[in-house]
Amino acid sequence: MSESSHTAPKQRVDAASAGGDDRRGARRGAIFIGLVLVAYIVYLVVTGQILEFAEAMSTVDMSWIVVACICMVLYFIFGVIAYAIAVWLDPDSPVGIRDLISVEASGVFFGNLTPMMVGGTPAQIYRLTKAGQPVGEAGATQFTRYIVFQIGLVAWGAILLAVRLPFFTELYGDMTLLCLFSFGGHVVLLTGLFIVCLCPRFVVRVAMWGIRFVERVGGGESDRTRGWRDYVNNEIYSFSDHFKHAAAHLSSMGITMLVTMAQLAFFYMVPYFVLLAFGKHDVDFISCLAAGAFIQLLSSAVPLPGGTGGAEGGFALFLGHFFGLSATAGYLVWRIITFFGPTILTAPLLGLRSARHASIHARWNRLVHGGRAPERKKAAGATGASAHDSARVAEASVPHRRPGRQGIRQTAGGITVSPKNLRRRSRH
């Protein structure tokens, strides 16, 4: 579909006054991570390992470190591409490439600094609304992206568990059961999301039964339970409808899945190149890939900013054997490349805004057709009406949205994105 001056524009949402991103939560997470890093350095000094660390660092081949950093850059780029595919489906979306860079950067920055990455999703929805996408569509885009990402995690986990679990079981014994439990948790989460998307009526029945049980135990209906009923009645079906709409585009959904798998692969490759940087050239690539995936599964289940505790334990469990005496230095280098570096470098990208107002869909059409815009098909049954008149009729038939900030509010803890109001539209 080509760009047209007669196309009814979508309202841009001004969410600036909503309070911004969850900067308070991110600040607390940054302080926590900083204290952990200081404690780690103090531990090296007190235990006398600082000399071993310095000696190991002196032998590092920086060329492989550069390759590992390129993997993380590609991880970020593929994340932007996954969002671009979702936005491309809407020919009139106001979201541009710079906006999507900001969206992906928000996910990395706020996700890394909040427990279990819970701050990433609200921050990304907020950034999409800042780019002009209505709150309901921003929520649908983000939650669909979240589901695809979870599918990628589970798919990679299943593949690598099937290929390398016997190797790690033989090497570490029953400790690898932690990885199986973490993988099972992701499978349960993904299954729950699919049940909500594909069986909303069943989910509503179960939720209403639970609300009635709470009311009986608590002594009757209250404002809180009424709010729960309102949320269940409105948003379960809304979320299901949005997901089914995105899933109906099988080709774009399949491409997004492949892009997500490639994105995760680049992240899982980083330990391999860090090992090469420390001169460990006899390591198995697939085993390192599996180790990276297992560490991700463990750290994502730890309710602390940055997966602190899970990242250290997972690295020691699955990569300590490969690094040997260089494990301490290897961990710090790996953590800098995959966590500290991305968190710091994405901070300046949070405020990026696209200058162009043409949609990604329109710009893609111009690129594919060599600057010639394809003709817009006329509506069937329209006789004696010009394209201009048809566009005016279509514009008049579209209900206007009030440019508000429904679904976003500021609390003492920072920004809150309320799924309850994601699709609520005001009437004139």
Tab-separated table of C-alpha atoms in Angstrom:
chain	number	residue	atom	x	y	z
A	1	MET	CA	0.000	0.000	0.000
A	2	SER	CA	1.425	3.351	-0.957
A	3	GLU	CA	1.577	6.467	1.130
A	4	SER	CA	-1.259	8.884	0.481
A	5	SER	CA	-2.031	12.317	1.761
A	6	HIS	CA	-5.716	11.394	1.817
A	7	THR	CA	-5.291	8.414	4.149
A	8	ALA	CA	-6.846	8.957	7.533
A	9	PRO	CA	-3.921	9.443	9.918
A	10	LYS	CA	-3.762	7.665	13.239
A	11	GLN	CA	-3.750	9.759	16.325
A	12	ARG	CA	-0.362	10.175	17.922
A	13	VAL	CA	-0.376	9.474	21.633
A	14	ASP	CA	1.296	11.936	23.921
A	15	ALA	CA	2.385	9.816	26.851
A	16	ALA	CA	5.023	12.199	28.120
A	17	SER	CA	2.935	13.329	31.022
A	18	ALA	CA	2.344	9.745	32.068
A	19	GLY	CA	5.538	9.826	34.065
A	20	GLY	CA	8.041	8.229	31.706
A	21	ASP	CA	9.788	4.942	32.122
A	22	ASP	CA	10.296	3.176	35.429
A	23	ARG	CA	13.448	5.111	36.196
A	24	ARG	CA	13.113	4.679	39.929
A	25	GLY	CA	13.063	0.889	39.632
A	26	ALA	CA	15.961	0.995	37.178
A	27	ARG	CA	17.927	3.238	39.534
A	28	ARG	CA	17.444	0.790	42.391
A	29	GLY	CA	18.517	-2.060	40.126
A	30	ALA	CA	21.624	-0.156	39.007
A	31	ILE	CA	22.632	0.500	42.622
A	32	PHE	CA	22.130	-3.184	43.453
A	33	ILE	CA	24.204	-4.332	40.468
A	34	GLY	CA	26.927	-1.819	41.339
A	35	LEU	CA	27.112	-3.145	44.891
A	36	VAL	CA	27.313	-6.707	43.572
A	37	LEU	CA	30.208	-5.729	41.281
A	38	VAL	CA	32.046	-4.019	44.143
A	39	ALA	CA	31.487	-7.066	46.359
A	40	TYR	CA	32.853	-9.297	43.613
A	41	ILE	CA	36.036	-7.215	43.326
A	42	VAL	CA	36.465	-7.202	47.108
A	43	TYR	CA	36.067	-10.975	47.089
A	44	LEU	CA	38.868	-11.304	44.533
A	45	VAL	CA	41.177	-9.170	46.665
A	46	VAL	CA	40.378	-10.866	49.981
A	47	THR	CA	40.730	-14.409	48.596
A	48	GLY	CA	43.975	-13.600	46.825
A	49	GLN	CA	42.588	-14.344	43.345
A	50	ILE	CA	43.283	-10.861	42.005
A	51	LEU	CA	46.744	-11.904	40.766
A	52	GLU	CA	45.293	-14.909	38.933
A	53	PHE	CA	42.670	-12.610	37.427
A	54	ALA	CA	45.299	-10.128	36.212
A	55	GLU	CA	47.438	-12.926	34.769
A	56	ALA	CA	44.485	-14.424	32.902
A	57	MET	CA	43.487	-11.024	31.508
A	58	SER	CA	47.007	-10.399	30.246
A	59	THR	CA	46.703	-13.362	27.845
A	60	VAL	CA	43.350	-12.383	26.326
A	61	ASP	CA	43.166	-12.214	22.513
A	62	MET	CA	41.195	-9.011	21.938
A	63	SER	CA	40.220	-9.960	18.384
A	64	TRP	CA	37.888	-12.658	19.728
A	65	ILE	CA	36.496	-10.204	22.273
A	66	VAL	CA	35.589	-7.936	19.357
A	67	VAL	CA	33.795	-10.856	17.668
A	68	ALA	CA	31.848	-11.522	20.880
A	69	CYS	CA	30.854	-7.837	21.014
A	70	ILE	CA	29.706	-8.002	17.379
A	71	CYS	CA	27.441	-10.912	18.362
A	72	MET	CA	25.777	-8.701	20.961
A	73	VAL	CA	25.357	-5.900	18.401
A	74	LEU	CA	23.691	-8.380	16.042
A	75	TYR	CA	21.497	-9.576	18.918
A	76	PHE	CA	20.272	-6.007	19.310
A	77	ILE	CA	19.810	-5.444	15.556
A	78	PHE	CA	17.770	-8.619	15.127
A	79	GLY	CA	15.571	-7.500	18.019
A	80	VAL	CA	14.853	-4.255	16.145
A	81	ILE	CA	14.105	-6.236	12.969
A	82	ALA	CA	11.574	-8.391	14.836
A	83	TYR	CA	9.713	-5.258	15.920
A	84	ALA	CA	9.955	-3.788	12.406
A	85	ILE	CA	8.165	-6.831	10.972
A	86	ALA	CA	5.301	-6.357	13.428
A	87	VAL	CA	5.043	-2.641	12.633
A	88	TRP	CA	5.248	-3.286	8.868
A	89	LEU	CA	1.911	-5.132	9.055
A	90	ASP	CA	0.206	-1.781	9.730
A	91	PRO	CA	0.505	0.397	6.579
A	92	ASP	CA	-0.279	3.581	8.516
A	93	SER	CA	1.802	2.979	11.643
A	94	PRO	CA	3.657	6.147	12.727
A	95	VAL	CA	6.485	4.128	14.298
A	96	GLY	CA	9.838	4.475	12.511
A	97	ILE	CA	13.172	2.687	12.695
A	98	ARG	CA	14.688	5.092	15.225
A	99	ASP	CA	11.607	4.629	17.371
A	100	LEU	CA	12.100	0.858	17.258
A	101	ILE	CA	15.769	1.234	18.214
A	102	SER	CA	14.539	3.132	21.267
A	103	VAL	CA	11.967	0.403	21.976
A	104	GLU	CA	14.573	-2.372	21.869
A	105	ALA	CA	17.004	-0.293	23.935
A	106	SER	CA	14.293	0.236	26.574
A	107	GLY	CA	13.777	-3.515	26.817
A	108	VAL	CA	17.488	-4.124	27.331
A	109	PHE	CA	18.062	-1.240	29.757
A	110	PHE	CA	15.013	-1.550	32.010
A	111	GLY	CA	14.889	-5.335	31.684
A	112	ASN	CA	18.489	-5.734	32.853
A	113	LEU	CA	17.939	-3.505	35.873
A	114	THR	CA	14.684	-5.024	37.176
A	115	PRO	CA	14.045	-8.466	38.717
A	116	MET	CA	13.232	-11.150	36.134
A	117	MET	CA	13.265	-8.370	33.481
A	118	VAL	CA	9.747	-7.285	34.474
A	119	GLY	CA	10.521	-3.634	33.721
A	120	GLY	CA	11.247	-4.268	30.046
A	121	THR	CA	7.663	-4.771	28.832
A	122	PRO	CA	6.097	-1.614	30.355
A	123	ALA	CA	9.038	0.477	29.148
A	124	GLN	CA	8.683	-0.849	25.599
A	125	ILE	CA	4.925	-0.223	25.530
A	126	TYR	CA	5.584	3.309	26.746
A	127	ARG	CA	8.162	3.903	23.999
A	128	LEU	CA	5.748	2.660	21.332
A	129	THR	CA	3.120	5.113	22.564
A	130	LYS	CA	5.704	7.903	22.528
A	131	ALA	CA	6.259	7.065	18.847
A	132	GLY	CA	2.546	7.655	18.211
A	133	GLN	CA	1.085	4.160	18.392
A	134	PRO	CA	-2.226	3.923	20.288
A	135	VAL	CA	-1.883	2.236	23.665
A	136	GLY	CA	-3.991	-0.783	22.676
A	137	GLU	CA	-1.938	-1.443	19.552
A	138	ALA	CA	1.307	-0.864	21.463
A	139	GLY	CA	0.265	-3.454	24.043
A	140	ALA	CA	-0.732	-5.924	21.331
A	141	THR	CA	2.581	-5.430	19.501
A	142	GLN	CA	4.608	-5.880	22.674
A	143	PHE	CA	2.761	-8.889	24.048
A	144	THR	CA	2.841	-10.683	20.690
A	145	ARG	CA	6.574	-10.006	20.512
A	146	TYR	CA	6.924	-11.355	24.057
A	147	ILE	CA	5.141	-14.577	23.107
A	148	VAL	CA	7.342	-15.082	20.029
A	149	PHE	CA	10.448	-14.484	22.158
A	150	GLN	CA	9.264	-17.064	24.688
A	151	ILE	CA	8.650	-19.529	21.851
A	152	GLY	CA	12.233	-18.934	20.709
A	153	LEU	CA	13.594	-19.565	24.206
A	154	VAL	CA	11.642	-22.803	24.553
A	155	ALA	CA	12.536	-23.976	21.028
A	156	TRP	CA	16.256	-23.383	21.536
A	157	GLY	CA	16.088	-24.949	25.000
A	158	ALA	CA	14.384	-28.077	23.665
A	159	ILE	CA	16.866	-28.460	20.793
A	160	LEU	CA	19.973	-27.984	22.935
A	161	LEU	CA	18.666	-30.105	25.790
A	162	ALA	CA	18.067	-32.949	23.356
A	163	VAL	CA	21.540	-32.583	21.858
A	164	ARG	CA	23.729	-31.865	24.893
A	165	LEU	CA	21.881	-32.824	28.090
A	166	PRO	CA	23.597	-36.256	28.312
A	167	PHE	CA	26.980	-34.522	28.106
A	168	PHE	CA	26.219	-32.104	30.953
A	169	THR	CA	24.515	-34.814	33.012
A	170	GLU	CA	27.645	-36.953	32.797
A	171	LEU	CA	29.826	-33.959	33.655
A	172	TYR	CA	27.779	-32.409	36.505
A	173	GLY	CA	25.306	-35.103	37.539
A	174	ASP	CA	22.064	-34.152	39.224
A	175	MET	CA	22.932	-30.431	39.225
A	176	THR	CA	21.683	-30.236	35.647
A	177	LEU	CA	18.174	-30.866	36.998
A	178	LEU	CA	18.108	-27.127	37.768
A	179	CYS	CA	18.182	-26.477	34.056
A	180	LEU	CA	15.326	-28.904	33.474
A	181	PHE	CA	13.234	-27.191	36.155
A	182	SER	CA	13.921	-23.783	34.629
A	183	PHE	CA	13.069	-25.065	31.152
A	184	GLY	CA	9.864	-26.570	32.542
A	185	GLY	CA	8.944	-23.195	34.032
A	186	HIS	CA	9.273	-21.514	30.618
A	187	VAL	CA	7.163	-24.262	29.046
A	188	VAL	CA	4.428	-23.747	31.663
A	189	LEU	CA	4.517	-19.972	31.091
A	190	LEU	CA	4.278	-20.373	27.323
A	191	THR	CA	1.464	-22.913	27.679
A	192	GLY	CA	-0.465	-20.492	29.871
A	193	LEU	CA	-0.054	-17.706	27.328
A	194	PHE	CA	-1.325	-19.953	24.542
A	195	ILE	CA	-4.343	-20.986	26.625
A	196	VAL	CA	-5.206	-17.316	27.166
A	197	CYS	CA	-4.782	-16.580	23.436
A	198	LEU	CA	-6.610	-19.589	22.036
A	199	CYS	CA	-9.164	-20.430	24.758
A	200	PRO	CA	-10.258	-17.077	26.218
A	201	ARG	CA	-13.743	-18.313	27.178
A	202	PHE	CA	-12.283	-21.110	29.294
A	203	VAL	CA	-9.849	-18.689	30.954
A	204	VAL	CA	-12.679	-16.256	31.754
A	205	ARG	CA	-14.736	-19.054	33.359
A	206	VAL	CA	-11.823	-20.168	35.530
A	207	ALA	CA	-10.984	-16.572	36.493
A	208	MET	CA	-14.588	-15.821	37.444
A	209	TRP	CA	-14.725	-18.968	39.582
A	210	GLY	CA	-11.569	-17.807	41.363
A	211	ILE	CA	-13.012	-14.311	41.922
A	212	ARG	CA	-16.214	-15.766	43.367
A	213	PHE	CA	-14.161	-17.950	45.712
A	214	VAL	CA	-12.197	-14.912	46.928
A	215	GLU	CA	-15.458	-13.031	47.494
A	216	ARG	CA	-16.901	-15.894	49.555
A	217	VAL	CA	-13.754	-16.085	51.683
A	218	GLY	CA	-13.434	-12.307	51.983
A	219	GLY	CA	-17.036	-11.606	52.888
A	220	GLY	CA	-18.531	-10.334	49.649
A	221	GLU	CA	-17.871	-8.173	46.634
A	222	SER	CA	-15.385	-5.311	46.940
A	223	ASP	CA	-13.892	-2.616	44.725
A	224	ARG	CA	-10.894	-4.849	44.137
A	225	THR	CA	-12.907	-7.865	42.969
A	226	ARG	CA	-15.079	-5.625	40.773
A	227	GLY	CA	-11.876	-4.392	39.154
A	228	TRP	CA	-10.790	-7.974	38.616
A	229	ARG	CA	-14.100	-8.796	36.945
A	230	ASP	CA	-13.800	-5.748	34.708
A	231	TYR	CA	-10.267	-6.733	33.700
A	232	VAL	CA	-11.197	-10.350	32.969
A	233	ASN	CA	-14.294	-9.453	30.949
A	234	ASN	CA	-12.556	-6.816	28.838
A	235	GLU	CA	-8.896	-7.716	28.470
A	236	ILE	CA	-8.752	-11.508	28.136
A	237	TYR	CA	-10.763	-11.404	24.914
A	238	SER	CA	-8.871	-8.308	23.777
A	239	PHE	CA	-5.495	-9.986	24.200
A	240	SER	CA	-6.755	-13.107	22.429
A	241	ASP	CA	-8.088	-11.086	19.498
A	242	HIS	CA	-4.823	-9.193	19.058
A	243	PHE	CA	-2.761	-12.377	19.083
A	244	LYS	CA	-5.057	-14.126	16.595
A	245	HIS	CA	-4.837	-11.110	14.292
A	246	ALA	CA	-1.026	-11.256	14.348
A	247	ALA	CA	-0.985	-15.057	13.982
A	248	ALA	CA	-3.242	-14.793	10.904
A	249	HIS	CA	-0.249	-13.353	9.034
A	250	LEU	CA	1.554	-16.696	8.944
A	251	SER	CA	4.402	-15.541	6.708
A	252	SER	CA	5.308	-12.543	8.878
A	253	MET	CA	4.915	-14.618	12.042
A	254	GLY	CA	7.227	-17.276	10.609
A	255	ILE	CA	9.833	-14.674	9.617
A	256	THR	CA	9.635	-13.117	13.081
A	257	MET	CA	10.180	-16.554	14.602
A	258	LEU	CA	13.291	-17.132	12.464
A	259	VAL	CA	14.629	-13.669	13.323
A	260	THR	CA	14.092	-14.361	17.027
A	261	MET	CA	15.869	-17.714	16.795
A	262	ALA	CA	18.823	-16.008	15.088
A	263	GLN	CA	18.801	-13.255	17.726
A	264	LEU	CA	19.057	-15.782	20.561
A	265	ALA	CA	21.728	-17.747	18.698
A	266	PHE	CA	24.011	-14.692	18.643
A	267	PHE	CA	23.554	-14.279	22.386
A	268	TYR	CA	24.351	-17.943	23.024
A	269	MET	CA	27.515	-17.726	20.880
A	270	VAL	CA	29.206	-15.159	23.134
A	271	PRO	CA	30.694	-17.689	25.640
A	272	TYR	CA	32.324	-19.581	22.767
A	273	PHE	CA	34.199	-16.530	21.515
A	274	VAL	CA	35.172	-15.534	25.061
A	275	LEU	CA	36.684	-19.013	25.467
A	276	LEU	CA	38.640	-18.540	22.243
A	277	ALA	CA	39.871	-15.194	23.583
A	278	PHE	CA	41.345	-17.047	26.575
A	279	GLY	CA	43.084	-19.551	24.297
A	280	LYS	CA	40.623	-22.422	24.774
A	281	HIS	CA	40.556	-23.557	21.149
A	282	ASP	CA	39.673	-27.187	21.846
A	283	VAL	CA	36.115	-26.467	23.060
A	284	ASP	CA	33.019	-27.800	21.322
A	285	PHE	CA	30.871	-25.086	19.677
A	286	ILE	CA	27.516	-26.831	20.256
A	287	SER	CA	28.342	-27.487	23.927
A	288	CYS	CA	29.158	-23.797	24.403
A	289	LEU	CA	25.927	-22.850	22.646
A	290	ALA	CA	24.003	-25.163	24.974
A	291	ALA	CA	25.814	-23.757	28.016
A	292	GLY	CA	24.831	-20.216	27.002
A	293	ALA	CA	21.188	-21.273	26.648
A	294	PHE	CA	21.182	-23.093	29.997
A	295	ILE	CA	22.658	-20.048	31.777
A	296	GLN	CA	19.933	-17.869	30.256
A	297	LEU	CA	17.243	-20.251	31.486
A	298	LEU	CA	18.631	-20.215	35.022
A	299	SER	CA	19.311	-16.484	35.334
A	300	SER	CA	15.889	-15.511	33.957
A	301	ALA	CA	14.238	-17.420	36.819
A	302	VAL	CA	16.096	-15.557	39.581
A	303	PRO	CA	14.018	-12.682	41.082
A	304	LEU	CA	16.957	-10.249	41.321
A	305	PRO	CA	18.099	-7.496	38.925
A	306	GLY	CA	20.271	-8.893	36.179
A	307	GLY	CA	19.585	-12.460	37.264
A	308	THR	CA	22.230	-12.010	39.956
A	309	GLY	CA	22.959	-15.361	41.513
A	310	GLY	CA	21.571	-17.350	38.589
A	311	ALA	CA	24.128	-15.889	36.174
A	312	GLU	CA	27.073	-16.636	38.498
A	313	GLY	CA	25.814	-20.106	39.390
A	314	GLY	CA	24.952	-20.973	35.801
A	315	PHE	CA	28.343	-19.821	34.548
A	316	ALA	CA	30.199	-21.797	37.202
A	317	LEU	CA	28.069	-24.871	36.529
A	318	PHE	CA	28.005	-24.958	32.748
A	319	LEU	CA	31.123	-23.002	31.682
A	320	GLY	CA	33.516	-23.344	34.623
A	321	HIS	CA	34.744	-26.688	33.287
A	322	PHE	CA	35.687	-25.137	29.928
A	323	PHE	CA	37.512	-22.104	31.386
A	324	GLY	CA	39.430	-23.953	34.096
A	325	LEU	CA	41.763	-21.595	35.975
A	326	SER	CA	40.550	-18.654	33.867
A	327	ALA	CA	36.950	-19.037	35.060
A	328	THR	CA	36.996	-15.903	37.238
A	329	ALA	CA	38.337	-13.656	34.482
A	330	GLY	CA	36.154	-15.387	31.898
A	331	TYR	CA	33.025	-14.752	33.935
A	332	LEU	CA	33.776	-11.052	34.328
A	333	VAL	CA	34.528	-10.587	30.616
A	334	TRP	CA	31.375	-12.515	29.645
A	335	ARG	CA	29.294	-10.475	32.084
A	336	ILE	CA	30.687	-7.178	30.764
A	337	ILE	CA	29.883	-8.137	27.151
A	338	THR	CA	26.401	-9.535	27.766
A	339	PHE	CA	25.151	-7.381	30.650
A	340	PHE	CA	27.126	-4.357	31.850
A	341	GLY	CA	28.116	-3.154	28.373
A	342	PRO	CA	24.634	-3.392	26.794
A	343	THR	CA	23.011	-1.760	29.835
A	344	ILE	CA	25.351	1.238	29.674
A	345	LEU	CA	25.399	1.584	25.875
A	346	THR	CA	21.609	1.424	25.440
A	347	ALA	CA	20.999	4.306	27.880
A	348	PRO	CA	21.775	7.045	25.268
A	349	LEU	CA	19.392	5.363	22.788
A	350	LEU	CA	16.304	5.614	25.001
A	351	GLY	CA	15.298	9.027	23.670
A	352	LEU	CA	15.680	8.337	19.933
A	353	ARG	CA	12.748	9.535	17.826
A	354	SER	CA	12.123	9.044	14.111
A	355	ALA	CA	12.057	12.290	12.126
A	356	ARG	CA	10.085	10.938	9.144
A	357	HIS	CA	6.343	10.478	9.308
A	358	ALA	CA	6.099	7.943	6.448
A	359	SER	CA	5.325	4.456	7.723
A	360	ILE	CA	7.817	1.610	7.451
A	361	HIS	CA	5.336	-0.100	5.119
A	362	ALA	CA	5.262	2.897	2.748
A	363	ARG	CA	9.046	3.312	2.785
A	364	TRP	CA	9.470	-0.407	2.050
A	365	ASN	CA	7.107	-0.119	-0.913
A	366	ARG	CA	9.096	2.816	-2.280
A	367	LEU	CA	12.304	0.794	-1.936
A	368	VAL	CA	10.860	-2.315	-3.591
A	369	HIS	CA	9.180	-0.422	-6.442
A	370	GLY	CA	12.122	1.859	-7.112
A	371	GLY	CA	10.409	5.045	-5.972
A	372	ARG	CA	7.178	4.278	-7.839
A	373	ALA	CA	4.247	3.907	-5.471
A	374	PRO	CA	1.920	1.005	-6.339
A	375	GLU	CA	-1.634	1.933	-7.180
A	376	ARG	CA	-4.129	1.729	-4.363
A	377	LYS	CA	-6.957	-0.674	-5.133
A	378	LYS	CA	-10.393	0.879	-5.293
A	379	ALA	CA	-13.079	-0.472	-3.022
A	380	ALA	CA	-15.463	-2.937	-4.638
A	381	GLY	CA	-18.858	-1.482	-5.547
A	382	ALA	CA	-17.686	2.133	-5.614
A	383	THR	CA	-18.999	3.798	-8.759
A	384	GLY	CA	-18.528	7.355	-9.909
A	385	ALA	CA	-16.473	8.312	-6.840
A	386	SER	CA	-12.917	9.518	-6.981
A	387	ALA	CA	-10.143	8.156	-4.801
A	388	HIS	CA	-10.225	11.419	-2.889
A	389	ASP	CA	-13.936	11.041	-2.088
A	390	SER	CA	-13.462	7.403	-1.082
A	391	ALA	CA	-10.684	8.370	1.277
A	392	ARG	CA	-12.832	11.091	2.833
A	393	VAL	CA	-15.672	8.620	3.375
A	394	ALA	CA	-13.268	6.088	4.913
A	395	GLU	CA	-11.822	8.755	7.188
A	396	ALA	CA	-15.280	9.835	8.330
A	397	SER	CA	-16.190	6.240	9.167
A	398	VAL	CA	-13.189	5.682	11.429
A	399	PRO	CA	-13.924	6.547	15.055
A	400	HIS	CA	-11.479	9.091	16.380
A	401	ARG	CA	-9.375	8.312	19.394
A	402	ARG	CA	-8.801	10.900	21.997
A	403	PRO	CA	-5.022	11.403	22.328
A	404	GLY	CA	-4.875	10.484	25.973
A	405	ARG	CA	-2.751	8.240	28.089
A	406	GLN	CA	-5.242	5.515	28.899
A	407	GLY	CA	-3.548	2.464	30.328
A	408	ILE	CA	-0.521	4.400	31.607
A	409	ARG	CA	-0.289	6.062	34.975
A	410	GLN	CA	2.411	7.216	37.317
A	411	THR	CA	2.625	5.811	40.810
A	412	ALA	CA	5.138	6.056	43.619
A	413	GLY	CA	6.979	3.113	42.103
A	414	GLY	CA	7.237	4.584	38.609
A	415	ILE	CA	5.255	4.002	35.423
A	416	THR	CA	2.450	1.459	35.432
A	417	VAL	CA	0.970	0.056	32.233
A	418	SER	CA	-2.542	-1.200	32.898
A	419	PRO	CA	-3.742	-3.960	30.545
A	420	LYS	CA	-7.263	-3.141	31.703
A	421	ASN	CA	-7.310	0.035	29.651
A	422	LEU	CA	-5.267	-1.067	26.659
A	423	ARG	CA	-8.233	-1.055	24.263
A	424	ARG	CA	-10.534	1.409	25.973
A	425	ARG	CA	-11.537	4.225	23.634
A	426	SER	CA	-13.407	7.327	24.569
A	427	ARG	CA	-16.652	8.286	22.826
A	428	HIS	CA	-17.414	11.720	21.468
